[in-house]
C-alpha positions as CSV (number, residue, x, y, z in Angstrom):
1,M,-72.4,56.8,-1.1
2,L,-72.0,53.1,-2.0
3,L,-70.0,53.7,-5.2
4,P,-67.3,55.9,-3.6
5,Q,-67.0,53.4,-0.8
6,L,-66.3,50.6,-3.3
7,K,-63.7,52.7,-5.0
8,L,-62.0,53.5,-1.7
9,D,-61.9,49.7,-0.9
10,E,-60.3,49.0,-4.3
11,L,-57.7,51.7,-3.7
12,L,-56.9,50.4,-0.3
13,E,-56.6,46.8,-1.6
14,E,-54.3,48.0,-4.4
15,L,-52.2,50.0,-2.0
16,Q,-52.0,47.0,0.3
17,A,-50.9,44.8,-2.6
18,R,-48.2,47.3,-3.6
19,I,-47.0,47.5,0.0
20,D,-46.9,43.7,0.2
21,A,-45.0,43.6,-3.1
22,A,-42.6,46.3,-2.0
23,R,-42.1,44.4,1.3
24,G,-41.6,41.2,-0.6
25,T,-39.1,42.8,-2.9
26,R,-37.3,44.3,0.1
27,D,-37.2,41.0,1.8
28,R,-35.9,39.3,-1.3
29,V,-33.2,41.9,-1.9
30,H,-32.2,41.5,1.7
31,S,-32.1,37.7,1.3
32,L,-30.0,38.2,-1.9
33,L,-27.5,40.5,0.0
34,E,-27.3,38.0,2.8
35,A,-26.6,35.2,0.3
36,V,-23.9,37.2,-1.4
37,L,-22.2,38.0,1.9
38,S,-22.5,34.4,3.0
39,V,-21.0,33.0,-0.2
40,G,-18.3,35.7,-0.3
41,R,-17.0,34.7,3.2
42,E,-16.0,31.2,2.2
43,L,-12.4,30.7,1.3
44,D,-12.5,26.9,1.0
45,L,-13.5,26.2,-2.6
46,E,-15.6,23.1,-1.9
47,Q,-17.4,24.8,0.9
48,A,-18.0,27.9,-1.3
49,L,-19.6,25.8,-4.0
50,H,-21.9,24.1,-1.5
51,S,-22.9,27.5,0.0
52,I,-23.7,28.8,-3.5
53,V,-26.0,25.9,-4.2
54,E,-27.8,26.3,-0.8
55,A,-28.2,30.0,-1.3
56,A,-29.6,29.5,-4.8
57,A,-32.2,27.0,-3.7
58,A,-33.3,29.3,-0.8
59,L,-33.6,32.5,-3.0
60,V,-35.9,31.1,-5.7
61,D,-37.6,28.6,-3.4
62,A,-36.5,25.5,-5.4
63,E,-36.8,22.0,-4.0
64,Y,-33.7,20.8,-5.8
65,A,-30.5,22.7,-6.7
66,A,-27.2,21.7,-8.2
67,L,-23.9,23.3,-9.4
68,G,-22.1,21.5,-12.2
69,V,-18.5,22.3,-12.7
70,I,-17.4,22.1,-16.3
71,G,-14.4,19.9,-16.9
72,P,-11.1,20.8,-18.8
73,D,-12.6,19.6,-22.1
74,G,-15.3,22.2,-21.9
75,R,-18.0,19.8,-22.9
76,T,-18.7,17.7,-19.8
77,L,-19.1,18.1,-16.1
78,S,-16.2,17.2,-13.8
79,A,-18.0,17.8,-10.5
80,F,-21.6,18.0,-9.4
81,H,-22.8,19.6,-6.0
82,T,-26.4,19.0,-5.1
83,V,-29.0,20.1,-2.5
84,G,-32.3,18.5,-1.9
85,V,-31.4,14.9,-2.7
86,S,-30.4,12.6,0.1
87,D,-27.2,10.5,0.0
88,E,-29.3,7.4,-0.1
89,K,-31.2,8.6,-3.1
90,I,-28.0,9.7,-4.8
91,T,-26.6,6.1,-4.3
92,E,-29.8,4.7,-5.9
93,I,-29.6,7.0,-8.9
94,G,-26.0,6.1,-9.7
95,P,-23.1,8.2,-11.1
96,Y,-23.5,12.0,-11.3
97,P,-24.5,13.4,-14.7
98,Q,-21.8,14.1,-17.3
99,G,-23.6,17.0,-19.0
100,H,-26.1,15.5,-21.5
101,G,-29.6,16.7,-22.2
102,I,-30.7,20.0,-20.6
103,L,-27.5,20.2,-18.6
104,G,-25.5,19.9,-21.7
105,E,-27.7,22.6,-23.4
106,L,-26.6,25.1,-20.8
107,I,-22.9,24.0,-21.3
108,R,-23.2,24.5,-25.1
109,H,-25.2,27.8,-24.8
110,P,-24.1,29.5,-21.6
111,E,-27.2,31.8,-21.2
112,P,-30.0,31.7,-18.7
113,L,-32.6,29.0,-19.5
114,R,-36.1,28.9,-17.9
115,L,-38.5,26.1,-18.7
116,S,-42.0,25.4,-17.4
117,K,-41.7,21.7,-18.3
118,I,-38.3,20.0,-18.9
119,S,-39.6,17.2,-21.0
120,E,-40.9,19.5,-23.7
121,H,-37.5,20.9,-24.5
122,P,-35.9,19.3,-27.7
123,A,-32.6,18.6,-25.8
124,S,-34.4,16.8,-23.0
125,Y,-32.5,13.6,-22.3
126,G,-34.8,12.0,-19.7
127,F,-34.0,10.9,-16.2
128,P,-32.2,7.8,-15.0
129,P,-34.1,5.2,-12.9
130,N,-34.9,6.2,-9.2
131,H,-34.5,9.9,-10.1
132,P,-37.1,12.1,-8.4
133,P,-39.6,13.7,-10.8
134,M,-38.7,17.2,-12.0
135,R,-40.9,19.6,-14.1
136,S,-39.9,23.3,-13.9
137,F,-36.3,24.3,-14.5
138,L,-34.1,27.4,-14.2
139,G,-30.4,27.4,-15.1
140,V,-27.8,30.2,-15.2
141,P,-24.1,30.1,-16.0
142,I,-21.4,31.1,-13.5
143,R,-18.5,33.0,-15.0
144,V,-15.1,33.4,-13.4
145,R,-12.9,36.1,-15.1
146,G,-14.8,35.9,-18.3
147,Q,-14.6,32.1,-18.5
148,V,-17.6,29.8,-17.8
149,F,-16.8,27.9,-14.6
150,G,-20.0,25.9,-14.3
151,N,-23.8,26.2,-14.2
152,L,-26.5,26.6,-11.5
153,Y,-29.4,24.2,-12.0
154,L,-32.7,24.8,-10.1
155,T,-35.8,22.5,-10.5
156,E,-39.2,22.2,-8.9
157,K,-40.3,25.6,-7.6
158,R,-42.2,24.9,-4.4
159,G,-46.0,25.2,-4.5
160,G,-46.2,23.9,-8.0
161,L,-45.3,27.3,-9.4
162,E,-43.1,28.2,-12.3
163,F,-39.9,30.1,-12.2
164,D,-40.4,33.7,-13.3
165,E,-38.3,36.6,-14.6
166,E,-37.6,37.8,-11.1
167,D,-36.3,34.4,-10.1
168,E,-34.0,34.5,-13.2
169,S,-32.8,38.0,-12.3
170,V,-32.1,37.1,-8.7
171,L,-30.3,33.9,-9.7
172,S,-28.2,35.7,-12.3
173,T,-27.2,38.3,-9.7
174,L,-26.2,35.5,-7.3
175,A,-24.2,33.8,-10.2
176,V,-22.1,37.0,-10.5
177,A,-21.4,37.1,-6.8
178,A,-20.6,33.3,-7.0
179,G,-18.1,33.9,-9.7
180,V,-16.2,36.4,-7.5
181,A,-16.4,34.1,-4.5
182,I,-15.1,31.1,-6.5
183,D,-12.3,33.3,-7.9
184,N,-11.3,34.4,-4.4
185,A,-11.4,30.8,-3.1
186,R,-9.3,29.6,-6.0
187,L,-6.7,32.3,-5.4
188,Y,-6.6,31.5,-1.7
189,E,-6.3,27.8,-2.5
190,D,-3.5,28.4,-5.0
191,S,-1.6,30.5,-2.5
192,R,-1.9,27.8,0.2
193,L,-0.9,25.2,-2.3
194,R,2.2,27.2,-3.4
195,E,3.1,27.6,0.2
196,R,3.0,23.9,0.8
197,W,5.2,23.2,-2.3
198,L,7.7,25.8,-1.0
199,L,7.8,24.3,2.4
200,A,8.3,20.8,0.9
201,N,11.2,22.1,-1.3
202,A,12.8,23.8,1.8
203,E,12.5,20.5,3.7
204,I,14.1,18.5,0.9
205,T,17.0,21.0,0.6
206,H,17.5,21.0,4.4
207,R,17.6,17.2,4.3
208,L,20.1,17.0,1.5
209,M,22.6,19.7,2.5
210,P,24.0,18.0,5.6
211,G,24.9,15.0,3.4
212,S,21.9,12.7,4.0
213,E,21.5,9.6,1.7
214,R,19.8,10.3,-1.7
215,S,17.2,7.6,-0.9
216,E,16.0,9.7,2.0
217,A,15.5,12.8,-0.2
218,L,13.7,10.7,-2.9
219,D,11.4,9.2,-0.3
220,L,10.6,12.7,1.0
221,I,9.9,13.9,-2.6
222,A,7.5,11.1,-3.1
223,E,5.7,11.5,0.2
224,R,5.3,15.3,-0.1
225,A,4.1,15.1,-3.7
226,R,1.6,12.4,-2.9
227,D,0.3,14.3,0.2
228,I,-0.1,17.7,-1.5
229,T,-1.8,16.4,-4.7
230,G,-4.0,13.9,-2.9
231,S,-2.7,11.0,-4.8
232,A,-3.0,7.3,-3.9
233,L,0.4,6.3,-5.2
234,A,3.7,8.1,-5.7
235,E,6.9,6.7,-7.1
236,V,10.3,8.1,-8.1
237,A,12.2,6.4,-10.9
238,M,15.9,7.1,-11.5
239,P,18.1,6.1,-14.5
240,M,20.4,3.1,-14.2
241,A,24.0,3.6,-15.3
242,D,25.0,2.2,-18.6
243,T,21.5,0.8,-19.4
244,P,18.6,2.2,-21.4
245,S,16.4,1.8,-18.3
246,L,14.9,3.5,-15.3
247,T,14.4,1.8,-11.9
248,V,11.7,2.6,-9.4
249,E,13.8,3.4,-6.3
250,I,10.9,4.8,-4.2
251,A,7.2,3.9,-4.2
252,V,4.8,4.9,-1.5
253,G,1.0,4.5,-1.2
254,E,-1.5,2.0,-2.6
255,G,0.2,-1.1,-4.1
256,A,3.7,0.3,-3.7
257,E,5.2,-3.2,-3.3
258,A,4.4,-4.0,-6.9
259,H,6.3,-1.0,-8.1
260,R,9.3,-0.8,-5.9
261,G,12.4,-2.0,-7.7
262,L,10.7,-2.3,-11.1
263,V,12.9,-1.7,-14.2
264,L,11.2,0.4,-16.9
265,P,12.2,1.3,-20.4
266,L,13.5,4.8,-21.1
267,H,11.2,5.6,-24.0
268,E,7.9,3.8,-23.1
269,G,5.1,4.3,-20.6
270,L,4.4,7.6,-18.8
271,T,7.6,7.4,-16.7
272,G,9.9,6.7,-19.7
273,L,8.3,9.3,-21.9
274,A,8.5,12.0,-19.2
275,Y,12.2,11.2,-18.8
276,S,13.1,11.0,-22.5
277,T,11.2,14.2,-23.4
278,A,12.0,16.1,-20.2
279,A,8.3,17.2,-20.1
280,P,5.2,16.2,-18.1
281,V,3.0,13.3,-19.4
282,T,-0.6,12.9,-18.2
283,S,-3.2,10.2,-18.4
284,D,-7.0,10.4,-17.7
285,D,-7.0,6.7,-16.7
286,I,-3.8,4.8,-16.3
287,T,-5.5,1.4,-16.3
288,R,-6.8,2.0,-19.9
289,D,-3.8,3.9,-21.2
290,D,-2.2,2.1,-24.3
291,R,1.2,3.5,-23.2
292,I,1.2,1.3,-20.1
293,T,2.2,-2.3,-20.4
294,A,-0.5,-4.7,-19.3
295,E,1.9,-6.8,-17.3
296,P,2.4,-6.8,-14.5
297,P,-1.0,-5.5,-13.5
298,R,-0.1,-2.9,-10.9
299,F,-2.6,0.0,-11.2
300,R,-5.9,-1.7,-10.1
301,G,-8.4,0.7,-8.6
302,L,-6.4,3.8,-9.8
303,G,-7.2,6.4,-12.5
304,P,-5.7,9.8,-13.3
305,A,-1.9,10.0,-13.5
306,V,0.9,12.4,-14.2
307,A,4.6,11.8,-14.7
308,V,6.9,14.8,-14.2
309,P,10.7,14.9,-14.8
310,I,12.9,15.8,-12.0
311,G,15.0,18.6,-13.5
312,T,15.0,19.8,-17.1
313,G,17.0,22.3,-19.2
314,E,20.5,21.6,-20.6
315,V,21.3,18.9,-18.0
316,G,18.1,17.0,-18.8
317,A,16.0,14.9,-16.5
318,R,17.6,13.4,-13.5
319,G,14.6,11.2,-12.7
320,V,10.8,11.1,-12.8
321,V,8.0,11.5,-10.3
322,L,4.8,9.5,-11.1
323,L,1.6,10.4,-9.2
324,V,-1.6,8.4,-9.6
325,R,-5.0,9.2,-8.0
326,E,-7.8,6.7,-7.2
327,A,-10.3,5.9,-10.0
328,G,-13.1,8.5,-10.2
329,R,-10.9,11.4,-8.8
330,P,-10.3,14.5,-10.9
331,V,-7.6,14.5,-13.5
332,F,-4.5,16.5,-12.9
333,S,-5.1,20.0,-14.1
334,D,-2.6,22.2,-16.0
335,K,-2.1,24.3,-12.9
336,E,-1.4,21.3,-10.7
337,T,1.0,19.9,-13.2
338,E,2.8,23.3,-13.5
339,M,3.2,23.5,-9.7
340,L,4.4,19.9,-9.5
341,Q,6.9,20.6,-12.3
342,G,8.2,23.6,-10.4
343,F,8.6,21.4,-7.2
344,A,10.4,18.7,-9.2
345,A,12.8,21.3,-10.7
346,Q,13.6,22.8,-7.3
347,A,14.2,19.3,-6.0
348,A,16.6,18.6,-8.9
349,I,18.5,21.7,-8.0
350,A,18.8,20.6,-4.4
351,M,20.0,17.2,-5.5
352,E,22.5,18.8,-7.8
353,L,23.9,21.0,-5.1
354,A,24.1,18.0,-2.7
355,E,25.9,15.9,-5.3
356,R,28.3,18.7,-6.0
357,R,29.0,19.0,-2.3
358,Q,29.6,15.2,-2.1
359,D,31.8,15.4,-5.2
360,A,33.9,18.1,-3.5
361,Q,34.2,16.0,-0.4
362,Q,35.1,12.9,-2.5
363,L,37.7,15.0,-4.4
364,A,39.2,16.2,-1.2
365,L,39.3,12.6,0.1
366,L,41.0,11.4,-3.1
367,E,43.5,14.2,-3.0
368,D,44.2,13.3,0.6
369,R,44.8,9.7,-0.4
370,D,47.1,10.8,-3.2
371,R,49.1,12.9,-0.8
372,I,49.4,10.0,1.6
373,A,50.4,7.6,-1.2
374,R,53.0,10.1,-2.5
375,D,54.5,10.6,1.0
376,L,54.6,6.9,1.5
377,H,56.3,6.4,-1.8
378,D,58.7,9.4,-1.7
379,L,59.6,9.2,2.0
380,A,58.9,5.9,3.7
381,I,59.8,3.5,0.8
382,Q,62.9,5.4,-0.1
383,R,64.2,5.4,3.5
384,L,63.3,1.7,4.0
385,F,65.0,0.9,0.7
386,A,68.1,2.8,1.8
387,T,68.1,1.1,5.2
388,G,67.9,-2.3,3.5
389,M,70.8,-1.5,1.2
390,T,72.9,-0.3,4.2
391,L,72.2,-3.5,6.1
392,Q,72.9,-5.7,3.1
393,S,76.3,-4.0,2.6
394,A,77.1,-4.2,6.3
395,G,76.2,-7.9,6.3
396,R,79.4,-8.7,4.3
397,F,81.5,-7.4,7.2
398,I,79.9,-9.5,9.9
399,E,81.8,-12.6,10.6
400,H,79.5,-14.2,13.1
401,P,77.2,-16.5,11.1
402,K,74.1,-16.1,13.3
403,A,74.4,-12.3,13.3
404,A,74.9,-12.2,9.6
405,E,71.8,-14.4,9.2
406,R,69.7,-12.0,11.3
407,V,70.8,-9.1,9.3
408,L,69.8,-10.8,6.0
409,R,66.5,-11.8,7.6
410,A,65.9,-8.1,8.5
411,V,66.7,-7.1,4.9
412,D,64.1,-9.6,3.7
413,D,61.6,-8.2,6.2
414,L,62.3,-4.8,4.9
415,D,61.6,-6.0,1.3
416,E,58.3,-7.5,2.4
417,T,57.4,-4.3,4.2
418,I,58.1,-2.3,1.0
419,K,55.9,-4.6,-1.0
420,I,53.0,-4.2,1.6
421,I,53.4,-0.4,1.4
422,R,53.4,-0.4,-2.4
423,S,50.2,-2.5,-2.3
424,T,48.7,0.0,0.1
425,I,49.6,2.8,-2.2
426,F,48.0,1.0,-5.2
427,G,44.8,0.6,-3.1
428,L,44.8,4.2,-2.2
429,R,45.1,5.3,-5.8
430,A,42.7,2.7,-7.2
431,R,39.3,3.8,-8.6
432,E,36.0,2.0,-8.5
433,G,34.9,0.0,-11.5
434,G,33.3,1.8,-14.5
435,A,29.7,2.7,-14.7
436,G,27.4,-0.2,-15.4
437,S,29.7,-2.8,-13.7
438,G,27.3,-3.3,-10.8
439,L,24.9,-6.3,-10.5
440,R,21.8,-4.2,-11.2
441,A,23.1,-3.1,-14.6
442,R,24.3,-6.6,-15.4
443,V,20.9,-8.1,-14.6
444,V,19.1,-5.5,-16.8
445,R,21.6,-6.3,-19.7
446,V,21.0,-10.0,-19.4
447,A,17.2,-9.5,-19.4
448,G,17.5,-7.2,-22.4
449,E,19.7,-9.6,-24.3
450,A,17.2,-12.4,-23.7
451,A,14.2,-10.4,-25.1
452,P,14.8,-11.3,-28.8
453,V,15.0,-15.0,-28.0
454,L,12.0,-14.9,-25.7
455,G,9.9,-12.9,-28.1
456,F,9.0,-10.4,-25.4
457,A,10.8,-8.2,-22.8
458,P,10.8,-9.9,-19.4
459,G,9.7,-7.7,-16.4
460,V,12.5,-6.9,-14.0
461,R,12.2,-5.7,-10.4
462,M,15.1,-5.3,-7.9
463,E,15.0,-4.4,-4.2
464,G,17.7,-3.8,-1.6
465,L,21.3,-2.6,-1.8
466,I,22.2,-5.1,-4.5
467,D,25.3,-3.4,-5.8
468,T,26.6,-2.7,-2.3
469,E,25.8,-5.9,-0.3
470,V,26.3,-8.6,-3.0
471,P,30.0,-9.4,-3.4
472,Q,31.5,-9.8,-6.9
473,R,31.9,-13.6,-6.6
474,I,28.2,-14.2,-5.8
475,A,27.1,-11.5,-8.3
476,D,28.8,-13.5,-11.1
477,H,26.8,-16.6,-10.1
478,V,23.6,-14.6,-10.0
479,V,24.2,-13.4,-13.6
480,A,25.0,-16.9,-14.8
481,V,21.9,-18.4,-13.2
482,L,19.6,-15.7,-14.6
483,S,21.0,-16.2,-18.1
484,E,20.5,-20.0,-17.8
485,A,16.9,-19.5,-16.4
486,L,15.8,-17.2,-19.2
487,T,17.4,-19.5,-21.8
488,N,15.3,-22.3,-20.4
489,V,12.2,-20.2,-20.5
490,A,12.9,-19.4,-24.2
491,R,13.6,-23.0,-25.1
492,H,11.0,-25.0,-23.2
493,A,8.3,-22.8,-21.6
494,H,6.4,-21.5,-24.6
495,A,5.6,-18.5,-22.4
496,H,4.2,-15.1,-23.3
497,A,5.4,-13.2,-20.2
498,A,8.2,-13.6,-17.6
499,E,9.2,-11.7,-14.5
500,V,12.6,-11.4,-12.9
501,V,12.8,-10.4,-9.3
502,L,16.2,-9.9,-7.5
503,T,16.2,-8.9,-3.8
504,T,18.5,-8.8,-0.9
505,D,18.1,-7.9,2.8
506,G,21.8,-7.9,3.6
507,R,21.7,-11.5,4.8
508,E,20.6,-13.3,1.7
509,V,20.3,-12.7,-2.1
510,V,17.2,-14.2,-3.8
511,L,16.7,-14.5,-7.5
512,R,13.1,-15.4,-8.6
513,V,12.2,-16.1,-12.3
514,A,8.6,-16.8,-13.1
515,D,6.8,-17.4,-16.4
516,D,3.3,-18.2,-17.7
517,G,4.3,-21.1,-19.9
518,V,3.6,-24.8,-19.8
519,G,5.5,-25.4,-16.5
520,I,8.4,-27.9,-15.8
521,P,7.8,-31.3,-17.4
522,S,8.4,-34.4,-15.3
523,G,10.9,-35.9,-17.8
524,G,13.5,-34.5,-20.1
525,R,17.0,-33.1,-19.7
526,R,17.8,-31.1,-16.6
527,S,21.4,-30.2,-17.0
528,G,20.7,-26.5,-16.8
529,L,18.7,-26.9,-13.6
530,R,21.5,-29.1,-12.2
531,N,24.1,-26.5,-12.9
532,M,22.0,-23.8,-11.1
533,A,21.5,-26.1,-8.1
534,E,25.2,-26.9,-7.9
535,R,26.0,-23.2,-8.0
536,A,23.6,-22.6,-5.1
537,E,25.1,-25.6,-3.1
538,Q,28.6,-24.3,-3.6
539,L,27.6,-21.1,-1.9
540,G,25.6,-22.7,0.9
541,G,22.3,-21.9,-0.8
542,R,19.4,-23.7,-2.5
543,L,17.4,-23.9,-5.7
544,E,13.6,-24.3,-5.5
545,L,11.2,-25.1,-8.4
546,G,7.5,-24.8,-8.4
547,G,4.4,-24.0,-10.3
548,A,3.0,-20.5,-10.8
549,E,-0.6,-19.5,-10.0
550,G,-2.6,-19.7,-13.2
551,G,0.1,-21.8,-14.9
552,G,3.8,-21.6,-15.6
553,A,6.9,-22.2,-13.5
554,V,8.7,-20.4,-10.7
555,L,12.4,-20.7,-10.1
556,V,13.8,-19.4,-6.8
557,W,17.6,-19.3,-6.4
558,S,18.9,-18.1,-3.0
559,V,22.2,-18.0,-1.3
560,P,23.4,-16.5,2.0
561,L,25.7,-13.5,2.0
562,P,29.0,-13.6,3.9
563,E,29.1,-11.4,7.0
564,G,30.5,-7.9,6.3
565,A,30.0,-8.4,2.5
């Protein structure tokens, strides 16, 4: 009886083991389904990625888990989401991995990879200092619409065990569900983003149509583009009439003061290239981009950038929007650039409609002026002239001397009145000066003409309503002083760089010229400086000279503006 009893015990143990296995499989399938549902519920992409990593670690009982997002180049990781490593430990380890070693192996060969010991694999790259020890490894790719989005990395199965085939199967199933969840989150994110762009376009159109100032619309374009793309800096550059240059009219965000009013060449830098080619131009790191001039240094702490033309097609670009993110932030993707380009194109249409509306209003105003001038000429002047002739003829028949004198004086008054009316008619029909006659354009031309003599192009920055608030008489002095100052830099400073800054606040105009040369010597001729000082004194202003930080000279010429200028 003992032998049958032993066989019965073995059968019962085997049955219990199968029941436990079935229960374990059931529990694991249930956990997998819960993980799939949990991941699928997330619509925020970042939160969805974090949920995927957490679910993966729980399903295969791994101590550490990570999800690496493959960058646009297809060879490195652009983002890394981890579970199991504290923030303090992450700080000690240093920058996130870029995709070398075992991580890179999965990028190059997107197939499940299971290792009992990481260090024994030929592609093992080792761990950086302060990295926790890791032995076992399981990795599977995540595909979104047939394209590899990233990889799940699991290490250190709890209890010192190794990852098995069932772990690989469960993780591969989760990866499929993760791909669907990521795709849904992306679609949702894209729809929300497009909605924000559409609302921004509507806001700009609404602002322009009632006849608001263009600067308000440009400021709104910069603010909305910066906010929607998560950029640290946004600027809008517009072409300057009759000059091969762009001027940064609007700059908002980090270091905006160094950009506002800056004059940029049409065919250089990200902004100039975007304008001249009427196509977007991107940079992975604007601080290390050869297309950006080193001086003045205005992009410290910044990284990825994109410049997009405002308007394209037959008309060409009307301006450029430049957006720059902080260093370490993701580069601008093709989809982001495409949406930004659509936003800029719509903004250009709104600007075009607003300008056409203003042109129509201006034309109506000019036509009204012409009508008034014509009526004054055809009606008022003719009648006054006829009245004067009548009085002059009647004067010959007046015998009283004083009465005759009064009539002749009235005739003279009528002649003066006719002259005043004719002058008024001329004023009504007069047109503004041609393009490029403003102070801004003249300053850019003077700086450009000085470049061959200097051996370099001086930086130019202008702020304020320079063409509007600085009267012609003072503008002529500004141009003369600038020309003399740059000539002095070329002759005496031995400089390698110079910067011209012209500003006005409506009360005063200030011209500042700085260089990195040898400074102003104590002796020598000073006729040029004396001329500039005399010009300032004539206008009630002053000339100040000083040294620049790090060497060189600084010239500041300032004069007050007349009230109501």
